[in-house]
């Protein structure tokens, strides 16, 4: 079954891109539509990352290395804004709501060292992952200590769900 993971991830991301194209052609541009596109693109990007990682195509698409962490952090804030705007269509978003973007910006700043690594070092790290599947888990993610970014993202997602 795991042999089909790259294909399913690729098909999911392709379907998401088709959906983004469809809603861009059918609906008028608005802030709510922009939020919906952000949500769908975050999912598409994460699925494309899974495709690249499981099919080893990530070795030729090194821009994917560690970058999904930003979209994983951006997703709950974008989803919160989308739901809030759908429930309160006449209210304006206040500047205090920008605090929801603090965590995604912190993640983006924190993963910059990993994004700026030379290509050969990224390839060496990914080859280490293919030899030992826990290789990426024991490495720091930028400024974040190993094994902390994903659980933190999950806890923040759960906090948004509870809210």
Short mmCIF file of N, CA and C in Angstrom, two decimals:
data_model
loop_
_atom_site.label_atom_id
_atom_site.label_comp_id
_atom_site.label_asym_id
_atom_site.label_seq_id
_atom_site.Cartn_x
_atom_site.Cartn_y
_atom_site.Cartn_z
N UNK A 1 0.82 -1.20 0.00
CA UNK A 1 0.00 0.00 0.00
C UNK A 1 0.87 1.26 0.00
N UNK A 2 2.00 1.22 0.71
CA UNK A 2 2.83 2.42 0.79
C UNK A 2 3.48 2.75 -0.55
N UNK A 3 3.45 1.83 -1.51
CA UNK A 3 3.98 2.12 -2.84
C UNK A 3 3.13 3.16 -3.56
N UNK A 4 1.87 3.28 -3.17
CA UNK A 4 0.96 4.20 -3.84
C UNK A 4 0.93 5.59 -3.19
N UNK A 5 1.63 5.77 -2.07
CA UNK A 5 1.61 7.05 -1.37
C UNK A 5 2.09 8.20 -2.27
N UNK A 6 3.21 8.05 -3.00
CA UNK A 6 3.62 9.18 -3.85
C UNK A 6 2.58 9.53 -4.91
N UNK A 7 1.96 8.52 -5.49
CA UNK A 7 0.98 8.77 -6.55
C UNK A 7 -0.26 9.45 -5.99
N UNK A 8 -0.73 8.98 -4.83
CA UNK A 8 -1.91 9.58 -4.21
C UNK A 8 -1.62 11.02 -3.79
N UNK A 9 -0.44 11.27 -3.26
CA UNK A 9 -0.08 12.62 -2.86
C UNK A 9 0.00 13.54 -4.06
N UNK A 10 0.57 13.04 -5.15
CA UNK A 10 0.66 13.85 -6.36
C UNK A 10 -0.73 14.15 -6.91
N UNK A 11 -1.60 13.15 -6.94
CA UNK A 11 -2.97 13.36 -7.44
C UNK A 11 -3.74 14.32 -6.54
N UNK A 12 -3.55 14.22 -5.24
CA UNK A 12 -4.22 15.14 -4.32
C UNK A 12 -3.76 16.57 -4.54
N UNK A 13 -2.45 16.76 -4.69
CA UNK A 13 -1.97 18.12 -4.91
C UNK A 13 -2.41 18.65 -6.28
N UNK A 14 -2.45 17.81 -7.29
CA UNK A 14 -2.92 18.25 -8.60
C UNK A 14 -4.40 18.62 -8.55
N UNK A 15 -5.19 17.84 -7.83
CA UNK A 15 -6.61 18.15 -7.68
C UNK A 15 -6.80 19.47 -6.94
N UNK A 16 -5.97 19.71 -5.94
CA UNK A 16 -6.04 20.96 -5.20
C UNK A 16 -5.72 22.16 -6.08
N UNK A 17 -4.72 22.02 -6.94
CA UNK A 17 -4.39 23.11 -7.86
C UNK A 17 -5.52 23.36 -8.86
N UNK A 18 -6.15 22.28 -9.32
CA UNK A 18 -7.30 22.44 -10.22
C UNK A 18 -8.44 23.15 -9.50
N UNK A 19 -8.64 22.82 -8.21
CA UNK A 19 -9.69 23.47 -7.43
C UNK A 19 -9.39 24.96 -7.25
N UNK A 20 -8.14 25.30 -6.99
CA UNK A 20 -7.77 26.71 -6.87
C UNK A 20 -8.05 27.44 -8.18
N UNK A 21 -7.67 26.83 -9.29
CA UNK A 21 -7.96 27.44 -10.59
C UNK A 21 -9.45 27.61 -10.83
N UNK A 22 -10.23 26.63 -10.43
CA UNK A 22 -11.68 26.69 -10.60
C UNK A 22 -12.28 27.83 -9.79
N UNK A 23 -11.90 27.93 -8.51
CA UNK A 23 -12.52 28.99 -7.70
C UNK A 23 -12.04 30.38 -8.11
N UNK A 24 -10.83 30.46 -8.66
CA UNK A 24 -10.37 31.76 -9.15
C UNK A 24 -11.16 32.22 -10.37
N UNK A 25 -11.59 31.26 -11.21
CA UNK A 25 -12.34 31.64 -12.40
C UNK A 25 -13.83 31.82 -12.12
N UNK A 26 -14.34 31.19 -11.09
CA UNK A 26 -15.78 31.22 -10.84
C UNK A 26 -16.23 32.26 -9.82
N UNK A 27 -15.36 32.64 -8.90
CA UNK A 27 -15.76 33.54 -7.83
C UNK A 27 -15.02 34.86 -7.94
N UNK A 28 -15.67 35.91 -7.46
CA UNK A 28 -15.00 37.22 -7.50
C UNK A 28 -13.99 37.29 -6.37
N UNK A 29 -12.90 37.98 -6.63
CA UNK A 29 -11.82 38.07 -5.65
C UNK A 29 -12.28 38.85 -4.43
N UNK A 30 -11.99 38.27 -3.27
CA UNK A 30 -12.30 38.92 -2.00
C UNK A 30 -11.31 38.39 -0.96
N UNK A 31 -11.34 38.99 0.21
CA UNK A 31 -10.45 38.55 1.28
C UNK A 31 -10.76 37.12 1.69
N UNK A 32 -12.04 36.78 1.74
CA UNK A 32 -12.45 35.42 2.11
C UNK A 32 -11.97 34.42 1.08
N UNK A 33 -12.05 34.76 -0.18
CA UNK A 33 -11.55 33.86 -1.23
C UNK A 33 -10.04 33.69 -1.11
N UNK A 34 -9.33 34.77 -0.81
CA UNK A 34 -7.89 34.69 -0.61
C UNK A 34 -7.57 33.74 0.54
N UNK A 35 -8.34 33.79 1.62
CA UNK A 35 -8.14 32.88 2.75
C UNK A 35 -8.39 31.44 2.35
N UNK A 36 -9.45 31.21 1.57
CA UNK A 36 -9.74 29.85 1.10
C UNK A 36 -8.61 29.33 0.22
N UNK A 37 -8.09 30.16 -0.65
CA UNK A 37 -6.97 29.76 -1.51
C UNK A 37 -5.74 29.46 -0.66
N UNK A 38 -5.50 30.24 0.39
CA UNK A 38 -4.37 30.00 1.29
C UNK A 38 -4.51 28.64 1.97
N UNK A 39 -5.71 28.32 2.42
CA UNK A 39 -5.95 27.04 3.08
C UNK A 39 -5.72 25.89 2.11
N UNK A 40 -6.31 25.97 0.93
CA UNK A 40 -6.16 24.91 -0.05
C UNK A 40 -4.71 24.79 -0.50
N UNK A 41 -4.03 25.92 -0.72
CA UNK A 41 -2.64 25.86 -1.14
C UNK A 41 -1.75 25.25 -0.06
N UNK A 42 -2.05 25.52 1.21
CA UNK A 42 -1.28 24.90 2.29
C UNK A 42 -1.40 23.39 2.24
N UNK A 43 -2.60 22.90 2.02
CA UNK A 43 -2.81 21.45 1.93
C UNK A 43 -2.11 20.90 0.69
N UNK A 44 -2.23 21.60 -0.43
CA UNK A 44 -1.58 21.17 -1.67
C UNK A 44 -0.07 21.10 -1.48
N UNK A 45 0.49 22.11 -0.82
CA UNK A 45 1.94 22.15 -0.63
C UNK A 45 2.40 21.00 0.27
N UNK A 46 1.65 20.73 1.32
CA UNK A 46 2.00 19.62 2.21
C UNK A 46 1.91 18.28 1.47
N UNK A 47 0.91 18.11 0.65
CA UNK A 47 0.77 16.87 -0.12
C UNK A 47 1.89 16.75 -1.15
N UNK A 48 2.25 17.85 -1.77
CA UNK A 48 3.34 17.81 -2.74
C UNK A 48 4.66 17.48 -2.05
N UNK A 49 4.84 17.97 -0.83
CA UNK A 49 6.02 17.63 -0.05
C UNK A 49 6.06 16.13 0.25
N UNK A 50 4.92 15.56 0.61
CA UNK A 50 4.85 14.12 0.85
C UNK A 50 5.20 13.36 -0.42
N UNK A 51 4.67 13.84 -1.55
CA UNK A 51 5.01 13.22 -2.83
C UNK A 51 6.51 13.29 -3.07
N UNK A 52 7.10 14.46 -2.90
CA UNK A 52 8.53 14.62 -3.16
C UNK A 52 9.38 13.78 -2.24
N UNK A 53 8.99 13.70 -0.97
CA UNK A 53 9.78 12.95 0.01
C UNK A 53 9.66 11.45 -0.21
N UNK A 54 8.46 10.97 -0.46
CA UNK A 54 8.28 9.52 -0.60
C UNK A 54 8.76 8.99 -1.95
N UNK A 55 8.77 9.83 -2.97
CA UNK A 55 9.20 9.37 -4.29
C UNK A 55 10.66 9.69 -4.57
N UNK A 56 11.32 10.33 -3.62
CA UNK A 56 12.72 10.77 -3.75
C UNK A 56 12.92 11.86 -4.79
N UNK A 57 11.85 12.41 -5.30
CA UNK A 57 11.97 13.53 -6.24
C UNK A 57 12.39 14.81 -5.52
N UNK A 58 12.33 14.80 -4.20
CA UNK A 58 12.73 15.98 -3.44
C UNK A 58 14.21 16.28 -3.65
N UNK A 59 14.98 15.27 -4.05
CA UNK A 59 16.41 15.49 -4.31
C UNK A 59 16.61 16.42 -5.51
N UNK A 60 15.58 16.54 -6.36
CA UNK A 60 15.65 17.45 -7.50
C UNK A 60 14.81 18.72 -7.27
N UNK A 61 14.08 18.74 -6.15
CA UNK A 61 13.25 19.91 -5.80
C UNK A 61 13.64 20.34 -4.39
N UNK A 62 14.83 20.80 -4.21
CA UNK A 62 15.36 21.10 -2.88
C UNK A 62 14.67 22.28 -2.21
N UNK A 63 13.88 23.05 -2.95
CA UNK A 63 13.13 24.13 -2.33
C UNK A 63 12.11 23.57 -1.33
N UNK A 64 11.75 22.30 -1.47
CA UNK A 64 10.78 21.69 -0.56
C UNK A 64 11.37 21.37 0.81
N UNK A 65 12.68 21.31 0.91
CA UNK A 65 13.32 20.90 2.15
C UNK A 65 12.94 21.84 3.29
N UNK A 66 12.25 21.35 4.28
CA UNK A 66 11.82 22.04 5.50
C UNK A 66 10.82 23.17 5.27
N UNK A 67 10.51 23.53 4.05
CA UNK A 67 9.58 24.63 3.81
C UNK A 67 8.13 24.32 4.18
N UNK A 68 7.67 23.07 4.19
CA UNK A 68 6.28 22.82 4.57
C UNK A 68 5.97 23.20 6.02
N UNK A 69 6.99 23.35 6.84
CA UNK A 69 6.74 23.74 8.22
C UNK A 69 6.06 25.10 8.31
N UNK A 70 6.40 26.01 7.40
CA UNK A 70 5.75 27.31 7.40
C UNK A 70 4.27 27.17 7.05
N UNK A 71 3.96 26.38 6.03
CA UNK A 71 2.56 26.21 5.64
C UNK A 71 1.77 25.45 6.70
N UNK A 72 2.42 24.53 7.39
CA UNK A 72 1.78 23.81 8.49
C UNK A 72 1.45 24.78 9.62
N UNK A 73 2.30 25.78 9.84
CA UNK A 73 2.05 26.78 10.89
C UNK A 73 1.04 27.83 10.44
N UNK A 74 1.00 28.13 9.15
CA UNK A 74 0.08 29.13 8.62
C UNK A 74 -1.35 28.61 8.53
N UNK A 75 -1.52 27.33 8.35
CA UNK A 75 -2.84 26.74 8.11
C UNK A 75 -3.85 27.08 9.21
N UNK A 76 -3.56 26.86 10.52
CA UNK A 76 -4.60 27.15 11.52
C UNK A 76 -5.01 28.61 11.57
N UNK A 77 -4.05 29.53 11.39
CA UNK A 77 -4.40 30.95 11.41
C UNK A 77 -5.27 31.31 10.20
N UNK A 78 -4.92 30.81 9.04
CA UNK A 78 -5.73 31.09 7.84
C UNK A 78 -7.12 30.49 7.98
N UNK A 79 -7.19 29.29 8.54
CA UNK A 79 -8.50 28.65 8.73
C UNK A 79 -9.33 29.43 9.75
N UNK A 80 -8.69 29.90 10.82
CA UNK A 80 -9.40 30.72 11.82
C UNK A 80 -9.97 31.97 11.16
N UNK A 81 -9.13 32.68 10.38
CA UNK A 81 -9.60 33.90 9.72
C UNK A 81 -10.74 33.60 8.74
N UNK A 82 -10.63 32.47 8.05
CA UNK A 82 -11.68 32.11 7.08
C UNK A 82 -13.01 31.87 7.80
N UNK A 83 -12.97 31.06 8.85
CA UNK A 83 -14.20 30.77 9.59
C UNK A 83 -14.74 32.05 10.24
N UNK A 84 -13.86 32.86 10.82
CA UNK A 84 -14.29 34.10 11.46
C UNK A 84 -14.96 35.02 10.44
N UNK A 85 -14.38 35.12 9.27
CA UNK A 85 -14.94 36.01 8.23
C UNK A 85 -16.27 35.46 7.71
N UNK A 86 -16.40 34.13 7.64
CA UNK A 86 -17.66 33.55 7.18
C UNK A 86 -18.77 33.77 8.22
N UNK A 87 -18.40 33.72 9.50
CA UNK A 87 -19.40 33.93 10.56
C UNK A 87 -19.72 35.41 10.78
N UNK A 88 -18.77 36.27 10.46
CA UNK A 88 -18.94 37.71 10.66
C UNK A 88 -18.63 38.46 9.36
N UNK A 89 -19.46 38.31 8.35
CA UNK A 89 -19.12 38.89 7.04
C UNK A 89 -19.08 40.42 7.02
N UNK A 90 -19.78 41.06 7.92
CA UNK A 90 -19.82 42.53 7.89
C UNK A 90 -18.75 43.16 8.77
N UNK A 91 -18.17 42.40 9.68
CA UNK A 91 -17.16 42.96 10.58
C UNK A 91 -15.81 43.03 9.88
N UNK A 92 -15.06 44.05 10.23
CA UNK A 92 -13.69 44.20 9.72
C UNK A 92 -12.73 43.49 10.67
N UNK A 93 -11.66 42.98 10.11
CA UNK A 93 -10.63 42.36 10.93
C UNK A 93 -9.82 43.49 11.57
N UNK A 94 -9.63 43.38 12.88
CA UNK A 94 -8.92 44.41 13.63
C UNK A 94 -7.42 44.13 13.62
N UNK A 95 -6.63 45.15 13.84
CA UNK A 95 -5.17 44.95 13.88
C UNK A 95 -4.73 43.95 14.95
N UNK A 96 -5.48 43.82 16.03
CA UNK A 96 -5.12 42.86 17.08
C UNK A 96 -5.16 41.43 16.56
N UNK A 97 -5.97 41.19 15.52
CA UNK A 97 -6.05 39.85 14.93
C UNK A 97 -4.74 39.43 14.26
N UNK A 98 -3.88 40.40 13.98
CA UNK A 98 -2.59 40.08 13.37
C UNK A 98 -1.72 39.22 14.29
N UNK A 99 -2.07 39.17 15.56
CA UNK A 99 -1.32 38.32 16.49
C UNK A 99 -1.42 36.84 16.12
N UNK A 100 -2.45 36.49 15.37
CA UNK A 100 -2.57 35.11 14.90
C UNK A 100 -1.45 34.74 13.93
N UNK A 101 -0.81 35.72 13.35
CA UNK A 101 0.26 35.46 12.39
C UNK A 101 1.64 35.42 13.04
N UNK A 102 1.70 35.59 14.35
CA UNK A 102 2.99 35.59 15.04
C UNK A 102 3.66 34.22 14.93
N UNK A 103 2.93 33.15 15.23
CA UNK A 103 3.54 31.82 15.17
C UNK A 103 4.04 31.47 13.77
N UNK A 104 3.23 31.68 12.71
CA UNK A 104 3.77 31.39 11.37
C UNK A 104 5.02 32.21 11.04
N UNK A 105 5.06 33.46 11.45
CA UNK A 105 6.25 34.28 11.19
C UNK A 105 7.45 33.80 11.99
N UNK A 106 7.22 33.38 13.23
CA UNK A 106 8.30 32.82 14.04
C UNK A 106 8.85 31.55 13.39
N UNK A 107 7.96 30.73 12.89
CA UNK A 107 8.39 29.49 12.23
C UNK A 107 9.19 29.84 10.98
N UNK A 108 8.72 30.80 10.20
CA UNK A 108 9.44 31.18 8.98
C UNK A 108 10.84 31.69 9.31
N UNK A 109 10.95 32.52 10.33
CA UNK A 109 12.26 33.03 10.73
C UNK A 109 13.13 31.91 11.27
N UNK A 110 12.53 31.01 12.05
CA UNK A 110 13.31 29.95 12.68
C UNK A 110 13.83 28.91 11.68
N UNK A 111 13.10 28.66 10.59
CA UNK A 111 13.55 27.64 9.64
C UNK A 111 14.47 28.21 8.56
N UNK A 112 14.68 29.51 8.58
CA UNK A 112 15.56 30.13 7.57
C UNK A 112 16.93 29.48 7.47
N UNK A 113 17.61 29.15 8.60
CA UNK A 113 18.92 28.50 8.44
C UNK A 113 18.85 27.21 7.62
N UNK A 114 17.78 26.44 7.79
CA UNK A 114 17.65 25.21 7.00
C UNK A 114 17.34 25.52 5.54
N UNK A 115 16.56 26.55 5.30
CA UNK A 115 16.22 26.90 3.91
C UNK A 115 17.43 27.45 3.16
N UNK A 116 18.36 28.04 3.88
CA UNK A 116 19.53 28.66 3.26
C UNK A 116 20.74 27.73 3.17
N UNK A 117 20.58 26.48 3.57
CA UNK A 117 21.69 25.53 3.47
C UNK A 117 22.10 25.35 2.01
N UNK A 118 23.37 25.07 1.76
CA UNK A 118 23.78 24.77 0.38
C UNK A 118 23.08 23.49 -0.11
N UNK A 119 22.89 23.41 -1.40
CA UNK A 119 22.18 22.27 -1.98
C UNK A 119 22.83 20.93 -1.64
N UNK A 120 24.13 20.87 -1.66
CA UNK A 120 24.80 19.59 -1.38
C UNK A 120 24.55 19.13 0.06
N UNK A 121 24.49 20.07 0.98
CA UNK A 121 24.22 19.70 2.37
C UNK A 121 22.78 19.20 2.53
N UNK A 122 21.84 19.84 1.83
CA UNK A 122 20.46 19.37 1.85
C UNK A 122 20.37 17.95 1.28
N UNK A 123 21.08 17.69 0.20
CA UNK A 123 21.08 16.36 -0.41
C UNK A 123 21.66 15.34 0.57
N UNK A 124 22.73 15.68 1.26
CA UNK A 124 23.33 14.77 2.24
C UNK A 124 22.36 14.46 3.38
N UNK A 125 21.65 15.48 3.84
CA UNK A 125 20.67 15.27 4.92
C UNK A 125 19.54 14.37 4.44
N UNK A 126 19.05 14.62 3.23
CA UNK A 126 17.96 13.79 2.69
C UNK A 126 18.42 12.36 2.43
N UNK A 127 19.66 12.18 1.97
CA UNK A 127 20.17 10.82 1.80
C UNK A 127 20.26 10.11 3.13
N UNK A 128 20.63 10.85 4.19
CA UNK A 128 20.61 10.27 5.54
C UNK A 128 19.22 9.85 5.95
N UNK A 129 18.21 10.63 5.54
CA UNK A 129 16.82 10.26 5.83
C UNK A 129 16.43 8.98 5.12
N UNK A 130 16.88 8.81 3.88
CA UNK A 130 16.51 7.61 3.14
C UNK A 130 17.22 6.37 3.69
N UNK A 131 18.34 6.56 4.37
CA UNK A 131 19.02 5.42 5.01
C UNK A 131 18.39 5.10 6.35
N UNK A 132 17.96 6.13 7.08
CA UNK A 132 17.36 5.96 8.40
C UNK A 132 16.19 6.93 8.50
N UNK A 133 14.98 6.42 8.59
CA UNK A 133 13.79 7.27 8.52
C UNK A 133 13.66 8.23 9.70
N UNK A 134 14.42 8.05 10.77
CA UNK A 134 14.34 8.98 11.89
C UNK A 134 15.41 10.08 11.81
N UNK A 135 16.14 10.10 10.72
CA UNK A 135 17.24 11.06 10.57
C UNK A 135 16.76 12.50 10.65
N UNK A 136 15.64 12.83 10.01
CA UNK A 136 15.14 14.19 10.05
C UNK A 136 14.57 14.56 11.42
N UNK A 137 14.12 13.55 12.17
CA UNK A 137 13.54 13.82 13.49
C UNK A 137 14.57 14.20 14.53
N UNK A 138 15.79 13.73 14.39
CA UNK A 138 16.81 14.01 15.39
C UNK A 138 17.62 15.26 15.06
N UNK A 139 17.36 15.88 13.93
CA UNK A 139 18.04 17.12 13.54
C UNK A 139 17.21 18.32 13.95
N UNK A 140 17.87 19.38 14.35
CA UNK A 140 17.17 20.63 14.64
C UNK A 140 16.52 21.15 13.37
N UNK A 141 15.39 21.83 13.53
CA UNK A 141 14.72 22.48 12.42
C UNK A 141 15.02 23.96 12.56
N UNK A 142 16.06 24.41 11.89
CA UNK A 142 16.47 25.80 12.04
C UNK A 142 16.87 26.07 13.48
N UNK A 143 16.16 27.03 14.11
CA UNK A 143 16.44 27.36 15.50
C UNK A 143 15.65 26.50 16.48
N UNK A 144 14.69 25.72 15.98
CA UNK A 144 13.89 24.86 16.85
C UNK A 144 14.68 23.61 17.20
N UNK A 145 14.66 23.20 18.47
CA UNK A 145 15.31 21.93 18.83
C UNK A 145 14.61 20.76 18.14
N UNK A 146 15.34 19.66 18.03
CA UNK A 146 14.78 18.46 17.39
C UNK A 146 13.51 18.01 18.12
N UNK A 147 12.56 17.52 17.37
CA UNK A 147 11.31 16.94 17.87
C UNK A 147 10.41 17.94 18.58
N UNK A 148 10.52 19.24 18.30
CA UNK A 148 9.64 20.20 18.97
C UNK A 148 8.71 20.95 18.02
N UNK A 149 9.09 21.15 16.79
CA UNK A 149 8.28 21.98 15.89
C UNK A 149 6.95 21.31 15.55
N UNK A 150 6.97 20.06 15.16
CA UNK A 150 5.72 19.42 14.76
C UNK A 150 4.76 19.26 15.94
N UNK A 151 5.21 18.81 17.12
CA UNK A 151 4.26 18.76 18.25
C UNK A 151 3.72 20.14 18.62
N UNK A 152 4.56 21.16 18.52
CA UNK A 152 4.08 22.52 18.81
C UNK A 152 3.01 22.93 17.80
N UNK A 153 3.23 22.63 16.54
CA UNK A 153 2.23 22.94 15.52
C UNK A 153 0.93 22.20 15.78
N UNK A 154 1.03 20.96 16.19
CA UNK A 154 -0.17 20.16 16.48
C UNK A 154 -0.92 20.75 17.67
N UNK A 155 -0.20 21.14 18.70
CA UNK A 155 -0.85 21.72 19.89
C UNK A 155 -1.54 23.03 19.52
N UNK A 156 -0.90 23.84 18.69
CA UNK A 156 -1.52 25.10 18.28
C UNK A 156 -2.77 24.83 17.43
N UNK A 157 -2.70 23.85 16.56
CA UNK A 157 -3.89 23.47 15.77
C UNK A 157 -5.03 23.03 16.69
N UNK A 158 -4.71 22.21 17.68
CA UNK A 158 -5.73 21.77 18.62
C UNK A 158 -6.31 22.92 19.44
N UNK A 159 -5.45 23.90 19.78
CA UNK A 159 -5.92 25.08 20.50
C UNK A 159 -6.90 25.88 19.63
N UNK A 160 -6.61 26.00 18.35
CA UNK A 160 -7.52 26.69 17.44
C UNK A 160 -8.84 25.92 17.31
N UNK A 161 -8.76 24.60 17.26
CA UNK A 161 -9.98 23.79 17.16
C UNK A 161 -10.82 23.98 18.42
N UNK A 162 -10.18 23.96 19.58
CA UNK A 162 -10.91 24.13 20.84
C UNK A 162 -11.52 25.54 20.92
N UNK A 163 -10.78 26.52 20.41
CA UNK A 163 -11.29 27.90 20.45
C UNK A 163 -12.50 28.07 19.55
#
